[in-house]
XYZ file of C-alpha atoms in Angstrom:
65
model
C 11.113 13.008 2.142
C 14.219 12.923 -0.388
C 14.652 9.512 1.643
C 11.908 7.811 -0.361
C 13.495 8.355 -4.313
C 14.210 5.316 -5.836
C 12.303 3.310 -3.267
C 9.421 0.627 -3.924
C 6.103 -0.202 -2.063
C 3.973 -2.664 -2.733
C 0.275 -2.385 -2.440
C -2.469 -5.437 -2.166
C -5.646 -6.140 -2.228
C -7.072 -8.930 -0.360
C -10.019 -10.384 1.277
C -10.392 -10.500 4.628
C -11.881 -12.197 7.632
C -15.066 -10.546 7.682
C -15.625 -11.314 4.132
C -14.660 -7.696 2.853
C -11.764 -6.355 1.766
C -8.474 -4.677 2.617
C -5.718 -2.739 1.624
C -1.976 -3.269 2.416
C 1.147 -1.562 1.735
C 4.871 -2.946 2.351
C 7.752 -3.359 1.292
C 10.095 -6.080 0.754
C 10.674 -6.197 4.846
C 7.696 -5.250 6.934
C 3.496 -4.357 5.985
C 0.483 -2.579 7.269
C -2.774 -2.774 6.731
C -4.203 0.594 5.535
C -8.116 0.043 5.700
C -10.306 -3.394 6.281
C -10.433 -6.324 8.955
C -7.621 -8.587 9.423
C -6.389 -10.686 6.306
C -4.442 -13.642 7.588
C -4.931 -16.594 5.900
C -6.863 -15.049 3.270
C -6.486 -14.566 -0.344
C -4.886 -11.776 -2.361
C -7.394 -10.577 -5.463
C -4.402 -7.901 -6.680
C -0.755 -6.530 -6.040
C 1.377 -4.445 -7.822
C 4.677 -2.476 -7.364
C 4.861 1.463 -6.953
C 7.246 4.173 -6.826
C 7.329 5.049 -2.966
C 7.720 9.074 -3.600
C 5.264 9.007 -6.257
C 2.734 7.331 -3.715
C 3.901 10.161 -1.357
C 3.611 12.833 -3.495
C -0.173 11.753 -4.939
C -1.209 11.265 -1.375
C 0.127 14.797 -0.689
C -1.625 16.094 -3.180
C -5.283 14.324 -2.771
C -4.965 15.884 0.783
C -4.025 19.480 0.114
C -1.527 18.810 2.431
């Protein structure tokens, strides 16, 4: 996972189409929705930058992976 040093994600919060919310994570070329409905058209409440291998590596850890 070396591959991932230096890299950024971003992740977002937004609300979605069934009047919830949902969680995104991309990077400057292509997205996916992690968790919620479908957000098009819909407004963003927060987004900030990460380290990608730090996101790996606390991910690892919360799963004792």
């Amino acid at each position: 996972m070396n591959n991932f040093r230096g890299k950024k994600v971003h992740i977002e919060i937004s609300h979605n189409q069934e009047g919830g919310f949902s969680l995104l994570v991309s990077d400057d070329d292509v997205g996916c929705r992690v968790a919620g409905a479908k957000v098009g058209g819909c407004k963003t409440l927060e987004r900030f930058t990460v380290d990608a291998q730090e996101l790996i590596d606390a991910i690892m850890e919360h799963a004792h992976v």
